[in-house]
GROMACS .gro file of C-alpha atoms in nm:
model
  277
    1UNK     CA    1  -2.894   4.451  -0.869
    2UNK     CA    2  -2.969   4.290  -0.500
    3UNK     CA    3  -2.789   3.951  -0.544
    4UNK     CA    4  -3.040   3.768  -0.447
    5UNK     CA    5  -3.252   3.923  -0.792
    6UNK     CA    6  -2.932   3.824  -0.967
    7UNK     CA    7  -2.923   3.516  -0.813
    8UNK     CA    8  -3.345   3.492  -0.939
    9UNK     CA    9  -3.227   3.618  -1.289
   10UNK     CA   10  -2.961   3.394  -1.349
   11UNK     CA   11  -3.178   3.038  -1.263
   12UNK     CA   12  -3.414   3.228  -1.557
   13UNK     CA   13  -3.131   3.278  -1.822
   14UNK     CA   14  -3.007   2.924  -1.720
   15UNK     CA   15  -3.322   2.690  -1.681
   16UNK     CA   16  -3.434   2.900  -2.027
   17UNK     CA   17  -3.061   2.758  -2.155
   18UNK     CA   18  -3.165   2.437  -2.127
   19UNK     CA   19  -3.442   2.399  -2.257
   20UNK     CA   20  -3.399   2.618  -2.561
   21UNK     CA   21  -3.062   2.341  -2.590
   22UNK     CA   22  -3.226   2.032  -2.543
   23UNK     CA   23  -3.486   2.146  -2.755
   24UNK     CA   24  -3.195   2.196  -3.033
   25UNK     CA   25  -3.025   1.800  -2.909
   26UNK     CA   26  -3.372   1.666  -3.019
   27UNK     CA   27  -3.351   1.774  -3.368
   28UNK     CA   28  -3.041   1.708  -3.428
   29UNK     CA   29  -3.073   1.366  -3.310
   30UNK     CA   30  -3.450   1.323  -3.576
   31UNK     CA   31  -3.236   1.507  -3.875
   32UNK     CA   32  -2.946   1.253  -3.865
   33UNK     CA   33  -3.175   0.986  -3.849
   34UNK     CA   34  -3.333   1.147  -4.150
   35UNK     CA   35  -3.053   1.187  -4.371
   36UNK     CA   36  -2.987   0.796  -4.222
   37UNK     CA   37  -3.271   0.680  -4.378
   38UNK     CA   38  -3.233   0.880  -4.732
   39UNK     CA   39  -2.937   0.730  -4.784
   40UNK     CA   40  -3.081   0.367  -4.781
   41UNK     CA   41  -3.428   0.426  -4.921
   42UNK     CA   42  -3.495   0.514  -5.304
   43UNK     CA   43  -3.837   0.670  -5.148
   44UNK     CA   44  -3.534   1.047  -5.074
   45UNK     CA   45  -3.440   1.232  -5.355
   46UNK     CA   46  -3.096   1.371  -5.335
   47UNK     CA   47  -3.237   1.677  -5.326
   48UNK     CA   48  -3.370   1.592  -4.981
   49UNK     CA   49  -3.060   1.470  -4.867
   50UNK     CA   50  -2.912   1.793  -4.935
   51UNK     CA   51  -3.214   2.000  -4.799
   52UNK     CA   52  -3.129   1.794  -4.444
   53UNK     CA   53  -2.754   1.865  -4.454
   54UNK     CA   54  -2.827   2.204  -4.472
   55UNK     CA   55  -3.053   2.163  -4.168
   56UNK     CA   56  -2.765   2.031  -3.958
   57UNK     CA   57  -2.525   2.290  -4.056
   58UNK     CA   58  -2.807   2.506  -3.952
   59UNK     CA   59  -2.870   2.400  -3.619
   60UNK     CA   60  -2.493   2.338  -3.514
   61UNK     CA   61  -2.479   2.685  -3.574
   62UNK     CA   62  -2.782   2.839  -3.359
   63UNK     CA   63  -2.712   2.605  -3.098
   64UNK     CA   64  -2.381   2.831  -3.103
   65UNK     CA   65  -2.517   3.136  -3.085
   66UNK     CA   66  -2.818   3.051  -2.818
   67UNK     CA   67  -2.508   3.004  -2.579
   68UNK     CA   68  -2.379   3.367  -2.712
   69UNK     CA   69  -2.700   3.544  -2.652
   70UNK     CA   70  -2.788   3.322  -2.315
   71UNK     CA   71  -2.453   3.353  -2.147
   72UNK     CA   72  -2.429   3.785  -2.326
   73UNK     CA   73  -2.772   3.878  -2.036
   74UNK     CA   74  -2.577   3.606  -1.777
   75UNK     CA   75  -2.272   3.789  -1.787
   76UNK     CA   76  -2.473   4.142  -1.813
   77UNK     CA   77  -2.688   4.057  -1.525
   78UNK     CA   78  -2.406   3.985  -1.367
   79UNK     CA   79  -2.212   4.304  -1.403
   80UNK     CA   80  -2.535   4.473  -1.301
   81UNK     CA   81  -2.579   4.659  -1.647
   82UNK     CA   82  -2.900   4.550  -1.717
   83UNK     CA   83  -3.256   4.612  -1.565
   84UNK     CA   84  -3.469   4.316  -1.444
   85UNK     CA   85  -3.750   4.401  -1.585
   86UNK     CA   86  -3.607   4.421  -1.951
   87UNK     CA   87  -3.387   4.054  -1.875
   88UNK     CA   88  -3.729   3.947  -1.811
   89UNK     CA   89  -3.888   4.063  -2.164
   90UNK     CA   90  -3.551   4.007  -2.345
   91UNK     CA   91  -3.621   3.603  -2.150
   92UNK     CA   92  -3.993   3.622  -2.314
   93UNK     CA   93  -3.921   3.755  -2.620
   94UNK     CA   94  -3.702   3.469  -2.687
   95UNK     CA   95  -3.893   3.168  -2.576
   96UNK     CA   96  -4.195   3.300  -2.854
   97UNK     CA   97  -3.894   3.296  -3.135
   98UNK     CA   98  -3.737   2.947  -3.028
   99UNK     CA   99  -4.057   2.824  -3.059
  100UNK     CA  100  -4.147   2.939  -3.412
  101UNK     CA  101  -3.770   2.845  -3.494
  102UNK     CA  102  -3.832   2.516  -3.330
  103UNK     CA  103  -4.227   2.467  -3.566
  104UNK     CA  104  -4.054   2.548  -3.836
  105UNK     CA  105  -3.739   2.305  -3.807
  106UNK     CA  106  -3.961   2.000  -3.679
  107UNK     CA  107  -4.155   2.143  -4.091
  108UNK     CA  108  -3.930   2.046  -4.241
  109UNK     CA  109  -3.810   1.704  -4.109
  110UNK     CA  110  -4.212   1.611  -4.084
  111UNK     CA  111  -4.264   1.765  -4.505
  112UNK     CA  112  -4.318   1.391  -4.772
  113UNK     CA  113  -4.058   1.149  -4.852
  114UNK     CA  114  -3.988   1.420  -5.178
  115UNK     CA  115  -4.119   1.737  -5.078
  116UNK     CA  116  -3.780   1.971  -5.048
  117UNK     CA  117  -3.814   2.368  -4.884
  118UNK     CA  118  -3.597   2.557  -4.852
  119UNK     CA  119  -3.388   2.682  -4.602
  120UNK     CA  120  -3.220   2.950  -4.546
  121UNK     CA  121  -2.962   3.115  -4.331
  122UNK     CA  122  -2.997   3.003  -3.912
  123UNK     CA  123  -3.291   3.199  -3.748
  124UNK     CA  124  -3.041   3.315  -3.532
  125UNK     CA  125  -2.940   3.569  -3.786
  126UNK     CA  126  -3.203   3.713  -3.800
  127UNK     CA  127  -3.215   4.078  -3.648
  128UNK     CA  128  -3.464   4.006  -3.407
  129UNK     CA  129  -3.301   3.770  -3.229
  130UNK     CA  130  -2.969   4.041  -3.160
  131UNK     CA  131  -3.203   4.285  -3.150
  132UNK     CA  132  -3.355   4.207  -2.857
  133UNK     CA  133  -3.062   4.080  -2.650
  134UNK     CA  134  -2.811   4.319  -2.793
  135UNK     CA  135  -3.063   4.649  -2.687
  136UNK     CA  136  -3.029   4.583  -2.301
  137UNK     CA  137  -2.669   4.712  -2.314
  138UNK     CA  138  -2.804   5.065  -2.466
  139UNK     CA  139  -2.731   5.398  -2.311
  140UNK     CA  140  -2.774   5.751  -2.340
  141UNK     CA  141  -2.438   5.759  -2.502
  142UNK     CA  142  -2.588   5.501  -2.784
  143UNK     CA  143  -2.942   5.739  -2.754
  144UNK     CA  144  -2.680   6.019  -2.883
  145UNK     CA  145  -2.529   5.901  -3.171
  146UNK     CA  146  -2.848   5.799  -3.278
  147UNK     CA  147  -2.983   6.237  -3.278
  148UNK     CA  148  -2.572   6.323  -3.328
  149UNK     CA  149  -2.713   6.644  -3.537
  150UNK     CA  150  -2.792   6.883  -3.230
  151UNK     CA  151  -2.548   7.003  -3.057
  152UNK     CA  152  -2.321   6.979  -2.781
  153UNK     CA  153  -2.429   7.292  -2.704
  154UNK     CA  154  -2.823   7.117  -2.583
  155UNK     CA  155  -2.707   6.835  -2.420
  156UNK     CA  156  -2.562   7.027  -2.224
  157UNK     CA  157  -2.844   7.178  -2.172
  158UNK     CA  158  -3.103   6.897  -2.138
  159UNK     CA  159  -2.792   6.742  -1.844
  160UNK     CA  160  -2.891   7.072  -1.618
  161UNK     CA  161  -3.303   7.096  -1.690
  162UNK     CA  162  -3.462   6.772  -1.794
  163UNK     CA  163  -3.608   6.524  -1.536
  164UNK     CA  164  -3.522   6.140  -1.568
  165UNK     CA  165  -3.786   5.911  -1.435
  166UNK     CA  166  -3.661   5.548  -1.393
  167UNK     CA  167  -3.889   5.363  -1.515
  168UNK     CA  168  -3.901   4.960  -1.593
  169UNK     CA  169  -4.145   4.977  -1.870
  170UNK     CA  170  -4.143   5.269  -2.085
  171UNK     CA  171  -4.370   5.257  -2.339
  172UNK     CA  172  -4.651   5.162  -2.118
  173UNK     CA  173  -4.577   5.485  -1.957
  174UNK     CA  174  -4.513   5.664  -2.275
  175UNK     CA  175  -4.788   5.956  -2.204
  176UNK     CA  176  -4.604   6.092  -1.943
  177UNK     CA  177  -4.274   6.217  -2.081
  178UNK     CA  178  -4.248   6.534  -2.331
  179UNK     CA  179  -4.105   6.864  -2.361
  180UNK     CA  180  -4.225   7.116  -2.377
  181UNK     CA  181  -4.174   7.554  -2.382
  182UNK     CA  182  -4.161   7.806  -2.075
  183UNK     CA  183  -4.321   8.124  -2.193
  184UNK     CA  184  -4.176   8.459  -2.058
  185UNK     CA  185  -4.383   8.662  -1.767
  186UNK     CA  186  -4.538   8.891  -2.025
  187UNK     CA  187  -4.570   8.566  -2.222
  188UNK     CA  188  -4.387   8.692  -2.594
  189UNK     CA  189  -4.048   8.445  -2.560
  190UNK     CA  190  -3.974   8.096  -2.474
  191UNK     CA  191  -3.793   8.089  -2.247
  192UNK     CA  192  -3.732   7.799  -2.071
  193UNK     CA  193  -3.808   7.412  -2.169
  194UNK     CA  194  -3.963   7.179  -1.933
  195UNK     CA  195  -3.893   6.801  -2.030
  196UNK     CA  196  -3.942   6.483  -1.879
  197UNK     CA  197  -3.731   6.127  -2.064
  198UNK     CA  198  -3.706   5.788  -1.953
  199UNK     CA  199  -3.442   5.650  -1.781
  200UNK     CA  200  -3.290   5.486  -2.129
  201UNK     CA  201  -3.136   5.083  -2.036
  202UNK     CA  202  -3.333   4.941  -2.305
  203UNK     CA  203  -3.481   4.980  -2.669
  204UNK     CA  204  -3.873   5.084  -2.530
  205UNK     CA  205  -3.697   5.360  -2.317
  206UNK     CA  206  -3.429   5.455  -2.553
  207UNK     CA  207  -3.694   5.487  -2.846
  208UNK     CA  208  -3.945   5.688  -2.602
  209UNK     CA  209  -3.608   5.924  -2.508
  210UNK     CA  210  -3.531   6.013  -2.857
  211UNK     CA  211  -3.920   6.163  -2.954
  212UNK     CA  212  -3.890   6.363  -2.687
  213UNK     CA  213  -3.493   6.468  -2.756
  214UNK     CA  214  -3.629   6.557  -3.069
  215UNK     CA  215  -3.898   6.807  -2.993
  216UNK     CA  216  -3.757   7.011  -2.719
  217UNK     CA  217  -3.435   7.038  -2.966
  218UNK     CA  218  -3.601   7.177  -3.200
  219UNK     CA  219  -3.770   7.347  -2.939
  220UNK     CA  220  -3.410   7.468  -2.771
  221UNK     CA  221  -3.319   7.622  -3.132
  222UNK     CA  222  -3.616   7.865  -3.038
  223UNK     CA  223  -3.560   8.007  -2.716
  224UNK     CA  224  -3.582   8.355  -2.706
  225UNK     CA  225  -3.836   8.352  -3.000
  226UNK     CA  226  -4.214   8.396  -3.008
  227UNK     CA  227  -4.356   8.049  -3.067
  228UNK     CA  228  -4.174   7.706  -3.226
  229UNK     CA  229  -4.393   7.560  -3.506
  230UNK     CA  230  -4.511   7.231  -3.471
  231UNK     CA  231  -4.499   7.123  -3.803
  232UNK     CA  232  -4.076   7.148  -3.676
  233UNK     CA  233  -4.018   6.830  -3.487
  234UNK     CA  234  -4.355   6.624  -3.607
  235UNK     CA  235  -4.161   6.394  -3.711
  236UNK     CA  236  -4.020   6.344  -3.379
  237UNK     CA  237  -4.229   5.954  -3.395
  238UNK     CA  238  -4.069   5.925  -3.734
  239UNK     CA  239  -3.687   5.942  -3.553
  240UNK     CA  240  -3.737   5.711  -3.290
  241UNK     CA  241  -3.888   5.446  -3.500
  242UNK     CA  242  -3.529   5.489  -3.689
  243UNK     CA  243  -3.374   5.459  -3.398
  244UNK     CA  244  -3.563   5.051  -3.307
  245UNK     CA  245  -3.450   4.947  -3.683
  246UNK     CA  246  -3.093   5.112  -3.776
  247UNK     CA  247  -2.920   5.137  -3.427
  248UNK     CA  248  -2.713   4.825  -3.460
  249UNK     CA  249  -2.581   4.983  -3.711
  250UNK     CA  250  -2.362   5.277  -3.575
  251UNK     CA  251  -2.423   5.146  -3.135
  252UNK     CA  252  -2.077   5.031  -3.026
  253UNK     CA  253  -1.922   4.663  -3.007
  254UNK     CA  254  -2.061   4.587  -2.629
  255UNK     CA  255  -2.442   4.667  -2.777
  256UNK     CA  256  -2.349   4.469  -3.152
  257UNK     CA  257  -2.381   4.116  -3.090
  258UNK     CA  258  -2.346   3.984  -3.477
  259UNK     CA  259  -1.985   3.966  -3.465
  260UNK     CA  260  -2.047   3.714  -3.258
  261UNK     CA  261  -2.223   3.510  -3.384
  262UNK     CA  262  -2.210   3.221  -3.646
  263UNK     CA  263  -2.346   3.048  -3.970
  264UNK     CA  264  -2.340   2.726  -4.041
  265UNK     CA  265  -2.090   2.582  -4.172
  266UNK     CA  266  -2.193   2.227  -4.383
  267UNK     CA  267  -1.997   1.880  -4.250
  268UNK     CA  268  -2.189   1.587  -4.492
  269UNK     CA  269  -2.072   1.372  -4.245
  270UNK     CA  270  -2.330   1.214  -4.076
  271UNK     CA  271  -2.026   1.096  -3.827
  272UNK     CA  272  -1.908   1.452  -3.778
  273UNK     CA  273  -2.230   1.589  -3.695
  274UNK     CA  274  -2.280   1.319  -3.442
  275UNK     CA  275  -2.067   1.516  -3.209
  276UNK     CA  276  -2.200   1.813  -3.260
  277UNK     CA  277  -2.326   1.705  -2.887
   0.00000   0.00000   0.00000
């Protein structure tokens, strides 16, 4: 990645970080004011006070986790590990997720005096946040772990024969990727595999690559035979989708972010809450 591109991306990351933390700061201030009001008015119930305390502890965790996300992205950009397009898409997704999170907390604050809304865990602990950011570090090795049932000989064969297409947005050109068999001159046996896979740099490219590898592996097992039964690789799309929902469970620490995130911790004192910014 060129130095000027890194600078542009880092500026965007810092801008997103500042704006999101500023929005959280405003929510913290409003929640603290609302909590103080509950102690000076009988219109508020004990349950409403507990809800506001829970909200404040959540917001403290949200702040720390968002900092973790943006610092992680910036670190990957500076080290040249992340793709420019993928980083831009990740920032867009985080912006939308943050907007939804801020709106939900605002709804809690604007509910009626006596109304109590259940507040769950911090939104930044939801899988979507971690998947957006963690997927920036995905490589071919992660896909191979996902498809661990495939033989080492297959991967050696693919290294020699596959064509890797270095596209940014693998999803938009998904029809360009695939695997097919090449028959012998007499047309009686399968003698070769032709495959085109995307360069793996994010979740979309990993899903497309896994789909191609599933089909290629079924053809590989039929080398020397007359034909490949299409039903044998009909689950290629299913395996590809499974990668999206499960990859954090087996991916290495550089992809997994769950251990770096914070959960809500209660601090009942409003004075203590004042020190989180």
